[in-house]
Short mmCIF file of C-alpha atoms and ligand atoms in Angstrom, two decimals:
data_model
loop_
_atom_site.label_atom_id
_atom_site.label_comp_id
_atom_site.label_asym_id
_atom_site.label_seq_id
_atom_site.Cartn_x
_atom_site.Cartn_y
_atom_site.Cartn_z
CA MET A 27 -0.14 -0.09 0.15
CA SER A 28 1.72 3.65 -0.93
CA LYS A 29 1.98 5.52 1.93
CA GLN A 30 -0.33 9.02 2.25
CA PRO A 31 1.35 12.41 2.63
CA PHE A 32 0.87 14.27 5.46
CA THR A 33 -1.62 16.86 5.29
CA ALA A 34 -1.68 19.90 8.18
CA ASP A 35 -4.82 18.97 9.75
CA ALA A 36 -5.08 15.03 9.27
CA THR A 37 -2.14 12.71 9.75
CA LEU A 38 0.20 14.82 11.46
CA PRO A 39 0.12 14.31 15.56
CA GLN A 40 -1.84 17.08 16.58
CA SER A 41 -0.75 16.91 20.21
CA LEU A 42 1.34 15.35 22.32
CA GLN A 43 -1.45 12.43 23.34
CA GLU A 44 -1.56 11.85 20.14
CA LEU A 45 2.11 11.35 19.41
CA PHE A 46 2.71 9.18 22.77
CA GLY A 47 -0.76 7.45 22.10
CA ALA A 48 -0.79 6.50 18.32
CA ALA A 49 -1.62 2.89 17.79
CA ASP A 50 1.20 2.24 15.46
CA PRO A 51 4.10 4.32 17.38
CA PHE A 52 7.18 3.44 14.97
CA GLY A 53 5.00 3.83 11.88
CA LEU A 54 4.21 7.13 12.71
CA VAL A 55 8.09 7.90 13.74
CA HIS A 56 8.86 6.60 10.10
CA ARG A 57 6.59 8.97 8.27
CA LEU A 58 7.67 11.70 10.37
CA ARG A 59 11.30 10.77 9.54
CA GLU A 60 10.61 10.75 6.01
CA GLU A 61 8.53 13.83 5.70
CA ALA A 62 8.92 15.99 8.61
CA PRO A 63 12.36 15.03 10.07
CA VAL A 64 12.01 17.87 12.35
CA PHE A 65 8.45 18.35 13.90
CA ARG A 66 7.18 21.03 15.96
CA VAL A 67 4.32 18.73 17.99
CA PRO A 68 1.54 21.31 18.00
CA GLY A 69 0.77 22.19 21.66
CA ALA A 70 3.92 20.43 23.18
CA GLY A 71 6.30 22.89 22.77
CA PHE A 72 9.11 20.74 21.39
CA TRP A 73 10.88 20.02 18.18
CA LEU A 74 10.71 15.88 17.53
CA VAL A 75 14.06 15.20 15.70
CA THR A 76 13.92 11.66 13.85
CA ARG A 77 16.68 11.13 11.81
CA HIS A 78 19.76 9.18 13.33
CA ASP A 79 22.04 11.69 11.69
CA ASP A 80 20.78 14.52 13.24
CA ILE A 81 20.53 13.22 16.16
CA LYS A 82 24.13 11.67 16.53
CA ALA A 83 25.35 15.11 15.60
CA LEU A 84 23.06 16.99 18.16
CA PHE A 85 24.63 14.86 20.80
CA ARG A 86 28.21 15.98 20.25
CA ASP A 87 27.21 19.70 19.23
CA GLN A 88 28.03 21.72 22.12
CA GLU A 89 27.71 25.22 20.53
CA ARG A 90 24.04 24.92 19.21
CA VAL A 91 22.46 22.77 22.02
CA THR A 92 22.80 21.82 25.74
CA ALA A 93 21.50 18.87 27.90
CA ASP A 94 21.21 22.06 30.56
CA GLN A 95 17.63 22.48 31.12
CA ARG A 96 17.98 25.72 32.87
CA ALA A 97 18.65 27.10 29.11
CA SER A 98 15.13 26.00 28.41
CA ALA A 99 12.93 29.19 27.51
CA GLY A 100 10.39 27.15 29.87
CA PHE A 101 12.54 26.52 32.57
CA ARG A 102 11.43 27.31 35.79
CA PRO A 103 13.67 26.90 38.70
CA ARG A 104 13.21 25.19 42.07
CA PRO A 105 13.13 27.47 45.11
CA GLU A 106 16.47 28.91 46.02
CA GLY A 107 18.26 26.67 49.03
CA SER A 108 15.78 23.87 48.02
CA TYR A 109 17.66 20.60 47.37
CA LEU A 110 16.49 20.17 44.10
CA ARG A 111 17.34 23.40 43.30
CA TRP A 112 21.04 22.16 43.99
CA VAL A 113 20.51 19.17 41.91
CA GLN A 114 19.67 21.45 39.32
CA ASP A 115 22.37 23.70 39.17
CA ASN A 116 25.17 21.02 40.08
CA GLY A 117 23.92 17.90 38.35
CA LEU A 118 26.05 16.15 35.74
CA LEU A 119 23.81 17.79 32.50
CA ALA A 120 24.25 21.03 34.23
CA LEU A 121 27.93 21.36 34.71
CA PRO A 122 30.13 23.66 32.22
CA SER A 123 31.76 21.09 29.75
CA ASP A 124 35.57 21.63 31.08
CA GLY A 125 34.16 21.18 34.98
CA HIS A 126 32.32 18.21 33.43
CA ALA A 127 35.30 16.23 32.10
CA ARG A 128 37.02 16.83 35.25
CA ILE A 129 34.28 14.80 36.86
CA ARG A 130 33.99 11.95 34.06
CA ARG A 131 38.09 11.56 34.25
CA LEU A 132 37.97 11.22 38.04
CA VAL A 133 34.75 8.75 37.76
CA SER A 134 36.69 6.50 35.15
CA ALA A 135 39.65 6.54 37.74
CA ALA A 136 37.06 4.69 40.02
CA PHE A 137 36.13 2.01 37.40
CA THR A 138 39.15 0.29 37.81
CA PRO A 139 38.93 -3.26 36.21
CA ARG A 140 38.95 -5.06 40.20
CA ALA A 141 35.78 -2.47 40.74
CA VAL A 142 34.18 -3.57 37.63
CA ARG A 143 34.54 -7.50 38.62
CA ARG A 144 33.45 -6.60 42.13
CA MET A 145 30.00 -5.12 40.85
CA ASP A 146 29.65 -8.09 38.40
CA GLU A 147 29.22 -10.07 41.22
CA GLN A 148 27.02 -7.75 43.02
CA ILE A 149 24.68 -7.65 40.02
CA ARG A 150 24.49 -11.32 39.87
CA ASP A 151 23.62 -11.71 43.86
CA VAL A 152 20.93 -8.99 43.36
CA VAL A 153 19.48 -10.62 40.36
CA GLU A 154 19.46 -14.19 42.01
CA GLU A 155 17.59 -12.52 45.05
CA PHE A 156 14.80 -11.66 42.82
CA ALA A 157 14.86 -14.39 40.51
CA ALA A 158 14.73 -17.06 42.96
CA PRO A 159 11.33 -16.88 44.45
CA LEU A 160 9.66 -16.40 40.74
CA ARG A 161 11.10 -19.61 39.69
CA ARG A 162 8.71 -22.69 39.54
CA ARG A 163 5.30 -20.68 39.61
CA SER A 164 3.48 -22.82 36.49
CA GLY A 165 0.06 -21.41 36.01
CA GLU A 166 0.43 -18.38 38.23
CA THR A 167 0.15 -14.79 37.12
CA LEU A 168 3.24 -12.66 38.25
CA ASP A 169 3.85 -8.93 38.14
CA LEU A 170 7.28 -8.58 36.60
CA SER A 171 7.04 -5.12 37.29
CA GLN A 172 7.01 -4.86 40.78
CA ASP A 173 8.75 -8.48 41.66
CA PHE A 174 11.60 -8.12 39.21
CA ALA A 175 12.31 -5.18 37.17
CA ASP A 176 11.34 -2.19 39.36
CA PRO A 177 13.25 -3.27 42.42
CA ILE A 178 16.51 -4.64 40.98
CA PRO A 179 18.19 -1.70 39.53
CA ASN A 180 17.87 0.33 42.69
CA ALA A 181 18.99 -2.78 44.87
CA VAL A 182 21.99 -3.13 42.52
CA ILE A 183 22.99 0.58 42.89
CA ALA A 184 22.41 0.36 46.63
CA ARG A 185 24.52 -2.70 46.91
CA ILE A 186 27.37 -1.10 44.46
CA ILE A 187 27.17 2.32 46.37
CA GLY A 188 27.67 0.35 49.60
CA VAL A 189 24.37 0.49 51.47
CA PRO A 190 24.63 -2.28 53.76
CA SER A 191 21.99 -4.98 53.21
CA GLU A 192 21.35 -5.72 56.70
CA GLY A 193 19.23 -3.51 59.32
CA GLY A 194 17.03 -2.38 56.88
CA ASP A 195 19.47 0.31 55.72
CA ASP A 196 18.63 -0.91 51.99
CA LYS A 197 15.02 -0.84 52.60
CA ARG A 198 15.04 2.83 53.42
CA PHE A 199 17.17 3.89 50.85
CA ARG A 200 15.37 1.91 48.26
CA LYS A 201 12.04 4.07 49.37
CA LEU A 202 14.02 7.27 49.26
CA ALA A 203 15.45 6.65 45.75
CA HIS A 204 12.24 5.94 44.48
CA ALA A 205 11.04 9.09 45.92
CA PHE A 206 13.52 11.11 44.62
CA ILE A 207 13.30 9.51 41.21
CA ARG A 208 9.55 9.75 40.68
CA GLY A 209 10.28 13.65 41.61
CA VAL A 210 13.14 14.54 38.95
CA VAL A 211 11.68 12.84 35.74
CA GLN A 212 10.72 15.09 32.92
CA PHE A 213 6.74 16.23 33.27
CA ALA A 214 6.86 15.13 37.29
CA THR A 215 4.00 16.49 39.36
CA PRO A 216 4.37 19.02 42.10
CA GLU A 217 3.34 16.52 44.63
CA ALA A 218 6.23 14.27 43.39
CA GLN A 219 8.61 17.27 43.32
CA ASP A 220 7.94 17.48 46.71
CA GLY A 221 8.63 14.01 47.69
CA ALA A 222 11.78 14.35 45.92
CA GLU A 223 12.51 17.08 48.34
CA ALA A 224 11.86 15.29 51.07
CA ALA A 225 14.01 12.27 50.05
CA LEU A 226 16.79 14.63 49.12
CA ALA A 227 16.62 15.91 52.51
CA GLU A 228 17.51 12.47 53.91
CA LEU A 229 19.78 11.24 51.36
CA TYR A 230 21.96 14.20 50.96
CA PRO A 231 23.17 14.16 54.60
CA TRP A 232 23.22 10.27 54.76
CA VAL A 233 25.65 10.25 51.35
CA GLU A 234 27.70 13.05 52.91
CA HIS A 235 28.14 10.73 56.19
CA VAL A 236 29.13 7.71 54.65
CA ALA A 237 31.52 9.79 52.15
CA ALA A 238 33.21 10.75 55.54
CA GLU A 239 33.64 7.38 56.80
CA ARG A 240 35.04 6.08 53.65
CA ARG A 241 37.47 8.67 53.69
CA VAL A 242 38.98 7.23 56.93
CA ALA A 243 38.07 3.70 56.28
CA PRO A 244 37.68 2.73 52.59
CA ARG A 245 35.80 -0.41 52.12
CA ALA A 246 35.05 -2.46 49.06
CA ASP A 247 32.16 -0.14 47.63
CA LEU A 248 31.87 3.06 44.91
CA VAL A 249 31.69 5.67 47.28
CA SER A 250 35.46 4.58 48.61
CA ASP A 251 36.27 3.99 45.36
CA LEU A 252 34.84 7.65 44.47
CA VAL A 253 36.67 9.42 47.59
CA HIS A 254 40.10 7.77 46.70
CA ALA A 255 39.91 8.46 42.80
CA VAL A 256 42.68 10.50 41.88
CA ASP A 257 43.33 12.14 38.44
CA ARG A 258 46.75 13.87 38.68
CA ASP A 259 46.51 15.71 42.04
CA ASP A 260 42.87 16.34 41.43
CA SER A 261 40.60 14.36 43.33
CA LEU A 262 36.40 14.48 44.20
CA SER A 263 34.85 16.73 46.84
CA ASP A 264 32.49 15.27 49.07
CA ARG A 265 29.55 17.09 47.49
CA GLU A 266 30.80 15.68 44.03
CA ILE A 267 30.36 12.54 45.50
CA ILE A 268 26.70 13.14 46.80
CA MET A 269 26.13 14.83 43.05
CA LEU A 270 27.42 11.60 41.53
CA VAL A 271 25.09 9.10 43.62
CA THR A 272 22.11 11.11 43.23
CA GLY A 273 23.09 11.30 39.47
CA LEU A 274 23.49 7.69 39.47
CA LEU A 275 19.96 6.84 41.02
CA ALA A 276 17.93 9.32 38.62
CA ALA A 277 19.46 7.95 35.84
CA GLY A 278 20.39 4.45 36.29
CA SER A 279 16.69 3.42 37.99
CA THR A 280 13.81 3.74 35.74
CA THR A 281 15.78 3.69 32.73
CA THR A 282 16.93 -0.13 33.62
CA ALA A 283 13.51 -0.95 35.04
CA MET A 284 11.86 -0.04 31.88
CA ALA A 285 14.57 -2.05 29.48
CA CYS A 286 14.02 -5.10 31.61
CA ILE A 287 10.13 -5.14 30.94
CA LEU A 288 10.46 -4.31 27.23
CA MET A 289 12.86 -6.95 27.17
CA ALA A 290 10.22 -9.47 28.64
CA ASN A 291 7.50 -8.25 26.72
CA THR A 292 9.66 -8.37 23.53
CA PHE A 293 10.73 -12.05 24.22
CA LEU A 294 7.14 -13.02 25.02
CA ARG A 295 6.18 -11.28 21.57
CA TYR A 296 9.02 -13.28 19.80
CA PRO A 297 9.31 -16.70 21.58
CA GLU A 298 11.57 -18.21 18.83
CA PRO A 299 14.51 -16.21 19.52
CA PHE A 300 14.03 -16.57 23.20
CA GLU A 301 14.23 -20.20 22.71
CA ARG A 302 17.20 -19.84 21.03
CA ILE A 303 19.14 -18.19 23.58
CA ARG A 304 17.78 -20.60 26.02
CA ARG A 305 19.70 -23.35 24.04
CA ASP A 306 22.95 -20.69 23.26
CA ARG A 307 23.09 -18.24 26.11
CA SER A 308 25.99 -16.75 24.40
CA LEU A 309 23.55 -14.99 22.44
CA ILE A 310 22.55 -13.04 25.38
CA PRO A 311 24.55 -9.77 24.91
CA GLY A 312 23.63 -9.61 21.40
CA ALA A 313 20.04 -10.15 22.36
CA VAL A 314 20.19 -7.22 25.02
CA GLU A 315 21.39 -4.58 22.06
CA GLU A 316 18.88 -5.36 19.81
CA VAL A 317 16.20 -5.34 22.35
CA LEU A 318 17.55 -1.61 23.38
CA ARG A 319 17.22 -0.73 19.65
CA PHE A 320 14.07 -2.20 18.96
CA SER A 321 11.97 -1.26 21.79
CA PHE A 322 13.36 1.44 23.79
CA GLY A 323 12.01 4.80 24.17
CA GLY A 324 9.58 4.63 21.40
CA PRO A 325 8.83 8.20 19.74
CA ALA A 326 10.28 9.86 23.02
CA GLY A 327 13.66 10.87 23.88
CA LEU A 328 16.35 13.05 25.03
CA ALA A 329 15.83 16.82 25.72
CA ARG A 330 18.26 19.53 24.20
CA TYR A 331 17.66 23.07 24.58
CA ALA A 332 18.94 25.70 21.72
CA LEU A 333 21.59 27.91 23.47
CA GLN A 334 21.18 30.03 19.53
CA ASP A 335 18.62 30.59 16.78
CA PHE A 336 19.51 28.17 13.99
CA THR A 337 18.32 26.12 11.41
CA LEU A 338 17.61 22.50 11.15
CA ARG A 339 16.24 20.75 8.11
CA GLY A 340 14.75 23.89 6.88
CA GLN A 341 13.29 24.75 10.42
CA GLN A 342 14.08 27.51 12.37
CA ILE A 343 14.77 26.93 15.77
CA ARG A 344 14.88 29.57 18.49
CA LYS A 345 17.33 29.89 21.35
CA GLY A 346 15.62 28.32 24.44
CA GLU A 347 13.38 26.09 22.40
CA MET A 348 13.88 22.28 23.20
CA LEU A 349 14.18 19.46 20.78
CA MET A 350 13.54 16.12 21.69
CA LEU A 351 15.76 13.43 20.01
CA SER A 352 13.67 10.62 19.40
CA PHE A 353 15.28 6.88 20.18
CA ALA A 354 12.61 5.50 17.71
CA GLY A 355 13.70 8.07 15.37
CA ALA A 356 17.51 6.84 15.33
CA ASN A 357 17.18 3.31 16.34
CA ARG A 358 14.83 2.44 13.56
CA ASP A 359 16.40 4.44 10.99
CA PRO A 360 16.73 2.22 7.92
CA GLU A 361 19.49 4.55 6.62
CA VAL A 362 21.62 2.80 9.40
CA PHE A 363 20.04 -0.29 10.26
CA GLU A 364 18.56 -2.76 7.64
CA ASP A 365 15.26 -3.85 8.01
CA PRO A 366 14.82 -1.77 10.97
CA ASP A 367 11.60 -3.30 11.81
CA VAL A 368 12.76 -6.92 12.04
CA PHE A 369 13.57 -8.07 15.75
CA ASP A 370 17.14 -9.73 14.49
CA ILE A 371 19.17 -10.53 17.80
CA GLU A 372 22.36 -11.28 15.44
CA ARG A 373 22.27 -8.05 13.85
CA ASP A 374 25.08 -5.39 14.14
CA ALA A 375 23.77 -2.81 16.42
CA ARG A 376 26.89 -0.92 16.93
CA GLU A 377 25.07 2.62 15.81
CA LEU A 378 22.59 2.02 18.64
CA LEU A 379 21.86 5.50 20.26
CA VAL A 380 20.06 4.64 23.38
CA PHE A 381 22.70 5.78 25.46
CA GLY A 382 23.27 9.27 23.97
CA GLY A 383 26.41 9.89 22.79
CA GLY A 384 29.30 12.92 23.10
CA ALA A 385 30.14 13.99 26.39
CA HIS A 386 27.09 13.10 28.14
CA TYR A 387 27.66 9.35 26.73
CA CYS A 388 25.73 7.10 29.63
CA LEU A 389 28.13 6.66 32.53
CA GLY A 390 26.37 3.49 33.63
CA ALA A 391 26.20 1.69 29.91
CA ASN A 392 28.09 -1.13 30.39
CA LEU A 393 26.64 -1.50 33.97
CA ALA A 394 23.23 -1.42 32.62
CA ARG A 395 24.07 -4.17 29.71
CA GLN A 396 25.49 -6.44 32.45
CA GLU A 397 22.78 -5.97 34.49
CA LEU A 398 20.13 -6.68 31.63
CA ALA A 399 22.17 -9.79 30.80
CA CYS A 400 21.86 -11.02 34.05
CA MET A 401 17.82 -10.16 34.08
CA LEU A 402 17.58 -12.10 30.75
CA ASP A 403 19.37 -14.90 32.05
CA GLY A 404 17.18 -14.80 35.07
CA LEU A 405 13.98 -14.49 32.68
CA LEU A 406 14.73 -17.54 30.82
CA GLU A 407 14.30 -19.77 34.18
CA ILE A 408 11.31 -17.65 34.85
CA LEU A 409 9.41 -17.35 31.66
CA THR A 410 8.77 -20.95 30.77
CA PRO A 411 7.83 -21.74 27.01
CA GLY A 412 4.46 -20.65 26.31
CA SER A 413 4.00 -17.94 28.67
CA LYS A 414 2.09 -14.95 27.86
CA VAL A 415 1.46 -10.93 28.63
CA ARG A 416 -1.91 -10.83 30.57
CA THR A 417 -3.38 -8.20 28.18
CA ASP A 418 -6.94 -9.24 29.27
CA LEU A 419 -5.99 -7.76 32.69
CA GLU A 420 -5.02 -3.91 33.22
CA GLY A 421 -1.16 -3.69 33.05
CA GLY A 422 0.22 -3.97 29.67
CA VAL A 423 3.36 -2.50 28.44
CA ARG A 424 1.62 0.53 27.31
CA ARG A 425 0.26 1.35 30.80
CA MET A 426 4.00 0.74 32.54
CA PHE A 427 5.25 3.48 29.76
CA LEU A 428 2.71 6.03 30.47
CA GLY A 429 3.26 5.55 34.52
CA GLN A 430 4.29 3.20 36.84
CA GLY A 431 2.32 0.30 36.56
CA PRO A 432 1.88 -3.35 36.65
CA PHE A 433 3.07 -5.52 34.13
CA LEU A 434 1.27 -9.22 34.41
CA VAL A 435 2.38 -12.39 32.91
CA GLN A 436 1.10 -15.75 33.03
CA ILE A 437 3.44 -18.61 33.74
CA ALA A 438 2.57 -21.60 31.66
C1 LIG B 9 19.00 0.48 29.91
C2 LIG B 9 19.30 1.75 30.80
C3 LIG B 9 20.04 2.96 30.47
C4 LIG B 9 19.81 3.71 29.46
C5 LIG B 9 18.93 3.33 28.33
C6 LIG B 9 20.36 4.97 29.77
C7 LIG B 9 20.66 5.93 28.52
C8 LIG B 9 21.41 6.89 29.18
C9 LIG B 9 21.59 8.31 28.15
C10 LIG B 9 20.45 8.50 27.11
C11 LIG B 9 22.26 8.87 28.33
C12 LIG B 9 22.28 10.49 28.17
C13 LIG B 9 21.50 11.37 28.71
C14 LIG B 9 21.84 12.93 28.06
O1 LIG B 9 23.05 13.01 27.02
O2 LIG B 9 21.04 13.66 27.89
C15 LIG B 9 22.57 8.50 29.78
C16 LIG B 9 23.26 9.50 30.96
C17 LIG B 9 23.57 8.94 31.99
N1 LIG B 9 23.55 8.00 32.42
FE1 LIG B 9 22.63 6.06 31.83
N2 LIG B 9 20.93 4.83 30.80
C18 LIG B 9 20.88 3.68 31.20
C19 LIG B 9 21.53 2.97 32.59
C20 LIG B 9 22.30 3.95 33.25
C21 LIG B 9 22.67 2.92 34.50
C22 LIG B 9 22.62 1.62 35.19
C23 LIG B 9 23.83 4.29 35.58
C24 LIG B 9 24.05 3.92 36.76
C25 LIG B 9 24.02 3.12 37.62
C26 LIG B 9 22.99 5.38 34.14
C27 LIG B 9 24.13 6.67 34.45
C28 LIG B 9 24.12 7.72 33.83
C29 LIG B 9 24.49 8.44 34.07
C30 LIG B 9 25.49 9.02 35.58
C31 LIG B 9 24.49 9.67 32.98
C32 LIG B 9 24.97 11.33 32.82
C33 LIG B 9 26.10 11.18 32.55
C34 LIG B 9 26.90 12.34 31.74
O3 LIG B 9 25.96 13.55 32.00
O4 LIG B 9 27.80 12.56 31.75
N3 LIG B 9 22.66 4.80 33.29
N4 LIG B 9 21.61 7.32 30.14
#
């Protein structure tokens, strides 16, 4: 069937709702990429960018755009003196480029091969803790969101940072982390922002205290490694360590949880590759990459803000406007990925842009990959052949996308 061209009032998405609620979101993104690759979503106040080459270039462009939300024309700072304001002004995305590069160098100094091996073991332990009770549950309906995908990334970060698992500290930490994350995501409600403020008021002194302790008595954990990381004569201050720990929490929890649900959903829809992986687990790393390419993010993407007026594909972008760099736009671009709508766990996914690019390339990309590989390994034992998503009940993957919600699976 031939494609219908967009007309101003008919098939172009007319609102955020139409964009994110489309019945065929990937089809819509293909059409936008072909016919309106830099598209101003009516009423939404941002430009959606859908071509892989544009997105890749914008990730590396520090002159025309920034990830710092303070450059947005619609930016509303949190009240002076609040913790959230401190995060807005000091987070990784807000630092000037030289200061940011300095922190990245110091953090890499903490990611020694020994530290990475330790993290691998910690990830395996945490995934096993949550996977074990979900095995051999034939005939039952499980909520993989609540019992597997949501708690694991938080628990992994807690373990890596060095939160003790005894004495309830880890549960308290996870609760605070959850409240913090809910309040710092894009489009967070005012109530969620207040919750994040209250959580930070507890997290901030807690991390400060742990950092001070680890300066005196280092342990085998990330805070100790960060405290002692040295690049030439430079090292991180306690405040910078607080910024990094809260940054890891904000960036590494919801993303990984969502990727895990998408992974389960994709494999339940495509059982054949799932069965192949069951027979040959060396396929796991490639399968994780392909799930991220194929399923992560949909039309939505990363925010950038224009630092100056400029033209992109004939569209006039004004200083302070927001550009949203679409994940599906980049990762399903047929110029880069052959047959992009085919799920192929053995494809070359090197041009994947799901972890961003340039200076802010995801600090936790390898950690996320390792976590997802372990989670997939765990899912192979939980999701016995013939298991199905319970689409008859509320809580499919769509609901999960629009907000936190259950992801229910009928175990065969
Ligand atoms: C599937 C899971 C993940 C995805 C898809 C993901 C994706 C991304 C993306 C796209 C960026 C770039 C943001 C931008 O340029 O605006 C980013 C940055 C970042 N990510 Fe991840 N991430 C994931 C997991 C993690 C994990 C597990 C951690 C750590 C625990 C983490 C830590 C970070 C940090 C600290 C940054 C900011 C880096 C900087 O500004 O220098 N991420 N991530």
